[in-house]
Short mmCIF file of C-alpha atoms in Angstrom, two decimals:
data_model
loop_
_atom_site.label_atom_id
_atom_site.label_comp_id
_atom_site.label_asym_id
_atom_site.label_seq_id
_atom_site.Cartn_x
_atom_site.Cartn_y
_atom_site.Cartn_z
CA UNK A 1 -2.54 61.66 8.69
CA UNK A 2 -4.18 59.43 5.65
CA UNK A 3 -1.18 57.14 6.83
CA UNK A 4 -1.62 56.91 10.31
CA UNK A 5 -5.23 56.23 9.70
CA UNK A 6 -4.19 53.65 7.43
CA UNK A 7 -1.99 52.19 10.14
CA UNK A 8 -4.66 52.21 12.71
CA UNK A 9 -6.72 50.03 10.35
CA UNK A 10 -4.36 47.26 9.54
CA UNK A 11 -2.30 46.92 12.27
CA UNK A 12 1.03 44.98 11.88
CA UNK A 13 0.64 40.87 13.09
CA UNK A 14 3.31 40.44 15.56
CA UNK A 15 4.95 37.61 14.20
CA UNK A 16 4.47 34.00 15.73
CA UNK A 17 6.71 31.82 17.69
CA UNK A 18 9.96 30.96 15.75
CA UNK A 19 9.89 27.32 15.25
CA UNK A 20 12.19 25.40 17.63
CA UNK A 21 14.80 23.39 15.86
CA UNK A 22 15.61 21.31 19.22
CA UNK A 23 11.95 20.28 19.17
CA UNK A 24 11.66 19.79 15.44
CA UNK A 25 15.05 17.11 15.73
CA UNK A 26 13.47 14.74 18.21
CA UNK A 27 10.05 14.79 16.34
CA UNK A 28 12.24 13.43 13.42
CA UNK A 29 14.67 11.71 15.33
CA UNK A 30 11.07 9.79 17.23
CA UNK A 31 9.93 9.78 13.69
CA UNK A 32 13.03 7.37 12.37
CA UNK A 33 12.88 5.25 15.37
CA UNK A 34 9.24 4.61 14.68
CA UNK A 35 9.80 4.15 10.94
CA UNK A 36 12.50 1.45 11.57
CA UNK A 37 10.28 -0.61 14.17
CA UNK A 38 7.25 -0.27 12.63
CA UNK A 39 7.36 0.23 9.22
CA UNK A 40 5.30 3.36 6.81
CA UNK A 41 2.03 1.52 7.95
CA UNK A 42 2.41 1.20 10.96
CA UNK A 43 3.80 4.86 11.41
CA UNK A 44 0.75 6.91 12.94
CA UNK A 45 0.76 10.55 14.41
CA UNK A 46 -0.84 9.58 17.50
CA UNK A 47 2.94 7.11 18.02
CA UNK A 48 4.90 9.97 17.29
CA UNK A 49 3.06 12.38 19.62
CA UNK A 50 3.36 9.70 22.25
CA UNK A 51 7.07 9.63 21.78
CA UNK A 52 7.92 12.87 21.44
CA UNK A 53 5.85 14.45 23.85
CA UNK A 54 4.47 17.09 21.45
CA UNK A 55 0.99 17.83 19.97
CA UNK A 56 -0.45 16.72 17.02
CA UNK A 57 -0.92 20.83 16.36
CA UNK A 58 2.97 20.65 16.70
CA UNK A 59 3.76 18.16 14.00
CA UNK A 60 0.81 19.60 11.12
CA UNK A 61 2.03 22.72 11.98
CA UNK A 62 5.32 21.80 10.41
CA UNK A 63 4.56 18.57 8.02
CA UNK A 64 1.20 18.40 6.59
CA UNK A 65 0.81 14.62 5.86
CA UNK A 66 2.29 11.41 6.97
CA UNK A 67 4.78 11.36 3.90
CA UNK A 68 6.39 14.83 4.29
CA UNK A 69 7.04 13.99 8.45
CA UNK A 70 8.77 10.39 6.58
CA UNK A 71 10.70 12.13 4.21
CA UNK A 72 11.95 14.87 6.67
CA UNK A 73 12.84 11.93 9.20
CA UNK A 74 15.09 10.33 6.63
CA UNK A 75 16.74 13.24 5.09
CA UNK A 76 17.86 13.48 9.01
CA UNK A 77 20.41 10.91 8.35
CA UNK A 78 23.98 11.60 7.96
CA UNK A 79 25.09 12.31 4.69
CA UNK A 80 27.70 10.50 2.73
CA UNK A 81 31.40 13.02 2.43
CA UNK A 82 33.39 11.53 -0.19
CA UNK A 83 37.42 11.83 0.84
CA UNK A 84 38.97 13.06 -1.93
CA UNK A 85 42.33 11.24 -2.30
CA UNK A 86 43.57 11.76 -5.85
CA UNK A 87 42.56 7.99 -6.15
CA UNK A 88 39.58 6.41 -7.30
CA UNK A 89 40.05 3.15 -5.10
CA UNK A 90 40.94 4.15 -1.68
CA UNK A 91 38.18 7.20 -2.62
CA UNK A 92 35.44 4.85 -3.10
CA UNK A 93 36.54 2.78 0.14
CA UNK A 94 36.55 5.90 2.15
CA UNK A 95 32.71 6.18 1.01
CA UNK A 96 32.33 2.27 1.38
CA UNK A 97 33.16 2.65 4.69
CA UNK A 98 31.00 5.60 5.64
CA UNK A 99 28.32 3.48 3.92
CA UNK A 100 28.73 0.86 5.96
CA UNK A 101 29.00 2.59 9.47
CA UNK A 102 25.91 3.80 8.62
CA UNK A 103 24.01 1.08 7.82
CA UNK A 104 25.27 -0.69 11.11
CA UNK A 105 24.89 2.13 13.26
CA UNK A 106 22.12 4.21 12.11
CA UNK A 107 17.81 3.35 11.65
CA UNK A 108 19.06 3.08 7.66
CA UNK A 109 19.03 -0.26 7.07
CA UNK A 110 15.51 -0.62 8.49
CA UNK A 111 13.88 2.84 7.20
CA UNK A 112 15.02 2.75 3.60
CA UNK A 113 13.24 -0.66 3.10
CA UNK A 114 10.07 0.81 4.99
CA UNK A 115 10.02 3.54 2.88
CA UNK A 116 10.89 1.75 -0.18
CA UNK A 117 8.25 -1.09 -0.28
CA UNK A 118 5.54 2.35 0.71
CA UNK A 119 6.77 4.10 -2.11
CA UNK A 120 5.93 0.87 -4.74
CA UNK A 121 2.01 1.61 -4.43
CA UNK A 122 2.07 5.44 -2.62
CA UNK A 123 3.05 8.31 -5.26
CA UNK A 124 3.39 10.83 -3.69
CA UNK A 125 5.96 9.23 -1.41
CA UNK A 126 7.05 7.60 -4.21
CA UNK A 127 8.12 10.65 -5.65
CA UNK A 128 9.54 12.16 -2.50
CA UNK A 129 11.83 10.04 -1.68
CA UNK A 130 12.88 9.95 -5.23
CA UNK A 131 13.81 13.87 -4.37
CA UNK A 132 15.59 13.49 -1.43
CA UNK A 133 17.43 9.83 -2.46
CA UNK A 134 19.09 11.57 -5.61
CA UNK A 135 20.18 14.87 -3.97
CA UNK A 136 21.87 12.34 -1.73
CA UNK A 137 23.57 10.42 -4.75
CA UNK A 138 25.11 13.42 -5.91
CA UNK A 139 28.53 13.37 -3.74
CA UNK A 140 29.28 9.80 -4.85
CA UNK A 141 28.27 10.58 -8.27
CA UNK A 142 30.46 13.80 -8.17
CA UNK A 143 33.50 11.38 -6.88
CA UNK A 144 33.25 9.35 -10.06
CA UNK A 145 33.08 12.31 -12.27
CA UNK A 146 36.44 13.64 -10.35
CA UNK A 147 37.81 10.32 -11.33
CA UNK A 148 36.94 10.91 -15.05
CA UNK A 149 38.15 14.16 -15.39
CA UNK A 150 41.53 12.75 -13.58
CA UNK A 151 41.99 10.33 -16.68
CA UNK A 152 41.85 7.23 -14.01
CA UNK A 153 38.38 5.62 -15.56
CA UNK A 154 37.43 6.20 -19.13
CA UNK A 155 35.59 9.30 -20.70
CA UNK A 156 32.65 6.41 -21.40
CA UNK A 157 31.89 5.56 -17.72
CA UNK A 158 28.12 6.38 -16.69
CA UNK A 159 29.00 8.28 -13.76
CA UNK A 160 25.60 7.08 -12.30
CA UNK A 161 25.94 3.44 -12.71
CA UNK A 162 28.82 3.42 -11.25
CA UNK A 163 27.70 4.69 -8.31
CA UNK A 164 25.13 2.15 -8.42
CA UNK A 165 27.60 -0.71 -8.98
CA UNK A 166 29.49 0.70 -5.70
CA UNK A 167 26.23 1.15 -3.60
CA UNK A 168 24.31 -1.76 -4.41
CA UNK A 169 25.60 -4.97 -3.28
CA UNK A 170 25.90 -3.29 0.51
CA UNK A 171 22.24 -2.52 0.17
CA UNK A 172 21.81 -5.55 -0.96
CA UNK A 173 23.77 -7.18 1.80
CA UNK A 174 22.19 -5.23 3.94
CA UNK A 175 18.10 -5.83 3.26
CA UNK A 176 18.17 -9.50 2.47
CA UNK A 177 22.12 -11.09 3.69
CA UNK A 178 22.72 -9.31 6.72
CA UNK A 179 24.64 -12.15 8.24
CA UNK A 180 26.78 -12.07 5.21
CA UNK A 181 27.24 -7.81 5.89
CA UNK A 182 31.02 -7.91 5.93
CA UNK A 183 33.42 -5.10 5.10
CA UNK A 184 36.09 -7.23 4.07
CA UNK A 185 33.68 -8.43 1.03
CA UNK A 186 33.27 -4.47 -0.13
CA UNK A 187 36.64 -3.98 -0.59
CA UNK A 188 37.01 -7.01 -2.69
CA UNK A 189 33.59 -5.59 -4.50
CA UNK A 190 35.71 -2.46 -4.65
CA UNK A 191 38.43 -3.71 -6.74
CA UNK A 192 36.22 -5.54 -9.07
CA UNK A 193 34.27 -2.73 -9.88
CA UNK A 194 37.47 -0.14 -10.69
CA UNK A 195 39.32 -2.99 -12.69
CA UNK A 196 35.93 -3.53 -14.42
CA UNK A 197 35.23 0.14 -15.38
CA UNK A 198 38.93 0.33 -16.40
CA UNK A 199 38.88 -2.53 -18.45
CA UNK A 200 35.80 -1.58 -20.19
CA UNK A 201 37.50 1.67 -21.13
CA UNK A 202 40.59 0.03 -22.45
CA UNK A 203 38.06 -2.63 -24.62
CA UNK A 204 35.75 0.46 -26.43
CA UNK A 205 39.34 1.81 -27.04
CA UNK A 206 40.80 -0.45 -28.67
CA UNK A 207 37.13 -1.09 -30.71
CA UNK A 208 37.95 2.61 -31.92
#
């Protein structure tokens, strides 16, 4: 009985409606467009609503500021599946090439720069993106570290600034040459790079 009295006064909250994961994608996918036409300032709530065709209860029911809906529209993108080959070179043009279909064919090469020149004065943004911009790193990093343990670069090589060296002239391309945006220019990058990391193996080497 003390039970079923206890019951009686605290009934059991049916739960709410599940979140819809259709609905949620074009908020973000709205979201991106919006980011890559109009930049973080000029992304408001009220454009998003418009273009979605949700409420503004919708959207701060699932991201509670501006940031967290920009983040969660970027992490949206594809990620970046390194092929693993057995060889560093044609690994890191299989993940050149994913790269660079993605910066032609996806809001990347207009959101990351958006997001980017936010994140220089905005902290908290700043320090989400951070978040979600390493976790992505990870699968190139992990390809150089393959290559490493594989004996093809050196025990020395920063398996980080590697990846840098491989990402960073495309986004460079990209952002501030993108008439110059050619893939016939990464794979010459590409070779550069691996003789380079090689080379600087064989040189502390032979300094030991």
């Amino acid at each position: 009985m003390a039970n079923e009295l206890k019951a009686a006064a605290n009934p059991r909250r049916s739960p709410g409606r599940p979140r819809d994961a259709s609905r949620e994608k074009v908020i973000l996918t709205e979201t991106l467009a919006l980011l890559g036409e109009l930049g973080f300032a000029g992304l408001t709530v009220d454009a998003v609503v418009a273009r979605a065709k949700v409420s503004k209860a919708t959207i701060y029911r699932r991201w509670a500021t501006k940031e967290e809906l920009a983040i969660a529209a970027f992490d949206l993108l594809p990620l970046i599946e390194p092929v693993e080959t057995g060889d560093i070179e044609s690994e890191i043009i299989a993940y050149i090439d994913q790269y660079y279909g993605f910066l032609r064919t996806t809001p990347l090469s207009s959101v990351l720069p958006a997001l980017v020149s936010e994140a220089m004065h905005n902290p908290t943004l700043a320090e989400r993106l951070n978040e979600v911009v390493q976790r992505r790193r990870e699968s190139g990093i992990a390809m150089i570290r393959r290559a490493i343990t594989r004996g093809e670069l050196p025990a020395t090589t920063p398996p980080d600034i590697a990846h840098e060296l491989i990402v960073g002239p495309m986004l460079q391309r990209s952002f501030f040459e993108p008439a110059n945006f050619r893939r016939e220019d990464f794979l010459v990058m590409v070779r550069v790079i691996v003789a380079g990391l090689k080379a600087v193996g064989k040189a502390t080497s032979s300094a030991a």
